[in-house]
Coordinates of C-alpha atoms in Angstrom, one line a residue:
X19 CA 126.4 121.4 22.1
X20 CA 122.6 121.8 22.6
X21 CA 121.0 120.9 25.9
X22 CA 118.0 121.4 27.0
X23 CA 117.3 123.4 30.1
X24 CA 115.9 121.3 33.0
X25 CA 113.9 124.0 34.5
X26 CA 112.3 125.3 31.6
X27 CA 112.6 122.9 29.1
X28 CA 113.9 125.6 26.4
X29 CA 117.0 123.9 24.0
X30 CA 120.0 126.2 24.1
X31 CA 123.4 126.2 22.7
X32 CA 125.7 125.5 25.4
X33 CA 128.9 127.0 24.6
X34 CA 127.3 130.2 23.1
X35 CA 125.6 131.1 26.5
X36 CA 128.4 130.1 28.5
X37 CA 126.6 127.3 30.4
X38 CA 123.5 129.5 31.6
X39 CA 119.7 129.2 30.2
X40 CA 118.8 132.1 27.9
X41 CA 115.3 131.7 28.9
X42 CA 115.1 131.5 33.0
X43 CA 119.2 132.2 33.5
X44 CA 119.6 129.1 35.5
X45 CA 123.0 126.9 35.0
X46 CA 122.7 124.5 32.8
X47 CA 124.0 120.7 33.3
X48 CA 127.8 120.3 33.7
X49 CA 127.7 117.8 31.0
X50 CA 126.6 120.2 28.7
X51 CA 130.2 122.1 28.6
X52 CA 132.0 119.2 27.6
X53 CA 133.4 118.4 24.5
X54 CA 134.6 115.6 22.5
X55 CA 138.4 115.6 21.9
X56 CA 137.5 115.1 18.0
X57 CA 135.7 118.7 18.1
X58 CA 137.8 120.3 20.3
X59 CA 140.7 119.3 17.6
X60 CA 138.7 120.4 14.7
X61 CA 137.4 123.6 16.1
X62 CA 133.6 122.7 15.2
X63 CA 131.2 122.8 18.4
X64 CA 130.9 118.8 18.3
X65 CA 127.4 118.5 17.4
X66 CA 127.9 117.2 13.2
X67 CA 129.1 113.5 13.2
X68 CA 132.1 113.2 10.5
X69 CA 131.8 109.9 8.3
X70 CA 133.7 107.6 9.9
X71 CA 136.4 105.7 7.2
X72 CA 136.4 102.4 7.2
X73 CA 139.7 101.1 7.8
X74 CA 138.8 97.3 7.1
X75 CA 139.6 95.2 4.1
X76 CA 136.9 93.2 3.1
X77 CA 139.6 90.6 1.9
X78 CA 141.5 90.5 5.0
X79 CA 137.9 89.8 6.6
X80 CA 137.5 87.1 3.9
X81 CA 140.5 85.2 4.6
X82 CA 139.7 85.4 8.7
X83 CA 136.4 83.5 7.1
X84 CA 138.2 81.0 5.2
X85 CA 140.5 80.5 8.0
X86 CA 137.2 79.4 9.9
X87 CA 136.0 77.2 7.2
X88 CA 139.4 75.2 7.1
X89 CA 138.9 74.2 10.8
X90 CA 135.4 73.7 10.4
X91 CA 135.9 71.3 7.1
X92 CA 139.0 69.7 9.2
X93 CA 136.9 69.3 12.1
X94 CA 133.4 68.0 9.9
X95 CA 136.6 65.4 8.1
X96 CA 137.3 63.9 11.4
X97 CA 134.5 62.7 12.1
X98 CA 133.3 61.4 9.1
X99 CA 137.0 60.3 7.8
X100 CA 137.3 56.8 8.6
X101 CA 133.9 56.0 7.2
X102 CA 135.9 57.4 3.6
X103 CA 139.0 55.7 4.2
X104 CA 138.8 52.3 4.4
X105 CA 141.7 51.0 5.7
X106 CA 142.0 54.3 8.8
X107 CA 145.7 54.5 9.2
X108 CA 147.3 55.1 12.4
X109 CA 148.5 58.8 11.7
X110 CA 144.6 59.7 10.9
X111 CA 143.9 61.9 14.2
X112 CA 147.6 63.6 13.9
X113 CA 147.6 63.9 10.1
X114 CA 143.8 65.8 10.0
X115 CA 144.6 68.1 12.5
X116 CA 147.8 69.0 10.5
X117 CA 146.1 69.7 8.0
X118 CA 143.6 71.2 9.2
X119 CA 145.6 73.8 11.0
X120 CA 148.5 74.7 9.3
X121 CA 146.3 76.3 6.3
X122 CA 144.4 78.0 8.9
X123 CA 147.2 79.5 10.8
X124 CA 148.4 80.1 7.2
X125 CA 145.3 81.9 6.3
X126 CA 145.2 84.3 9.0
X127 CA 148.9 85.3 8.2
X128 CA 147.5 86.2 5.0
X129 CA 145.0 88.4 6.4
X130 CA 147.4 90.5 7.6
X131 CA 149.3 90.7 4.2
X132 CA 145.3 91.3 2.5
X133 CA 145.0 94.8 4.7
X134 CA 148.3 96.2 2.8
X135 CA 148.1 94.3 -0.5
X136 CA 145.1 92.2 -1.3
X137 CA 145.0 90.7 -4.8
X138 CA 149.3 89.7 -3.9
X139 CA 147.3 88.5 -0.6
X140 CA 145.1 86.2 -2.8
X141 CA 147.5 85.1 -5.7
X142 CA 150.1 83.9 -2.9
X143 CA 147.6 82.6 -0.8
X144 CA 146.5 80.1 -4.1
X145 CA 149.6 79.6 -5.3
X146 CA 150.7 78.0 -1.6
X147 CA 147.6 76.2 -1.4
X148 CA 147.9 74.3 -4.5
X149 CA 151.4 73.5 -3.5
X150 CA 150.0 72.2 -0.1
X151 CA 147.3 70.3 -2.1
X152 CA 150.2 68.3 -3.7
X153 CA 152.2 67.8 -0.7
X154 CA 149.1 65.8 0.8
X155 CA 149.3 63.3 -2.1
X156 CA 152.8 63.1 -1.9
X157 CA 152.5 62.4 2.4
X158 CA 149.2 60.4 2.7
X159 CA 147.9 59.3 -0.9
X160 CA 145.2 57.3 0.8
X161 CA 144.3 59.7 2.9
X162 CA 144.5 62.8 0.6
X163 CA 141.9 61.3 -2.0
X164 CA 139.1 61.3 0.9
X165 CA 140.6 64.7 1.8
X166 CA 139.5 66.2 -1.6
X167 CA 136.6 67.3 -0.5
X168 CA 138.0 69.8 1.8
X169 CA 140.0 70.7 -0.7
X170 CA 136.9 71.6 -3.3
X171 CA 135.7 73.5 -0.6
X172 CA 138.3 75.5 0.6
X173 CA 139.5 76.0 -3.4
X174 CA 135.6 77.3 -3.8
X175 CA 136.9 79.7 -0.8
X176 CA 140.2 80.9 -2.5
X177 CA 138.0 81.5 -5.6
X178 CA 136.1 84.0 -3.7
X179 CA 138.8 85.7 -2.2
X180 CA 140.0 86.5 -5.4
X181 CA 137.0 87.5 -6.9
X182 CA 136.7 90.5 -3.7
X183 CA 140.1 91.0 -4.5
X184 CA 139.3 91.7 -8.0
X185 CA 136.5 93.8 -7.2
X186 CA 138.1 95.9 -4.2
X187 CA 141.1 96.5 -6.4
X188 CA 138.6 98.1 -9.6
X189 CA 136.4 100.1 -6.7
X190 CA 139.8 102.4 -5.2

């Protein structure tokens, strides 16, 4: 490690001069001695920074961000909702905040499954969704037609996801 001397102001190498100024001989700061457990480990004297590896997959952050964009879509749908539907049926308060939800609770699962296996991640992911998207119209028709914009959106969404997945798959 190299400090620099506080009485003389000369840089010096720590653990080479055992803790003592080569230029006046006076002890140098405690601190000075100390060493990372990383460089201790390694052998090195602590001083060169190894590239940290990321350990992040950019899908798995992708889905955490689709999982945001659900709720926010659900939430934006709520409010403007019942000026789409125009008879608002009872079930509109439970019904959008099923389905706004679920697919987000279902997103983040999938985040977990994107660190290990993205582009299975993405094509499962899809898959469910469109299955989902057809379970609305089969629950709610009236209400799943307004819903469809949420549904462009968060398809727009899945899109991307596979596209990083794609692209992360061809860059390892």
């Amino acid at each position: 490690m190299r400090v620099v001397c506080l009485y003389c102001d000369v840089e010096n190498d720590a653990l080479e001069t055992a803790g003592y100024c080569d230029n006046c001989g006076k002890k140098l700061p405690n601190s000075a001695m100390i060493r990372t457990r990383r460089a201790i480990s390694s052998g090195s004297s602590g001083e060169e920074l190894a590239p940290v590896q990321s350990t992040r997959s950019p899908v798995a952050d992708a889905f955490l961000i689709t999982a945001v964009v659900q709720l926010f879509c659900g939430g934006v749908f709520l409010i403007v909702g019942p000026a789409l539907i125009s008879p608002v049926p009872e079930s509109f308060l439970v019904t959008t905040i099923l389905w706004t939800v679920l697919p987000a609770i279902v997103f983040m699962a999938f985040s977990l499954l994107a660190r290990v296996q993205p582009k299975l991640a993405v094509l499962t992911a899809s898959g469910s969704y469109v299955v989902w998207m057809v379970s609305n119209f089969l629950v709610e028709p009236a209400m799943a037609g307004a819903w469809l914009l949420v549904h462009l959106v968060m398809l727009s969404m899945l899109a991307w996801l596979g596209w990083l997945a794609l692209r992360s798959r061809t860059e390892k």
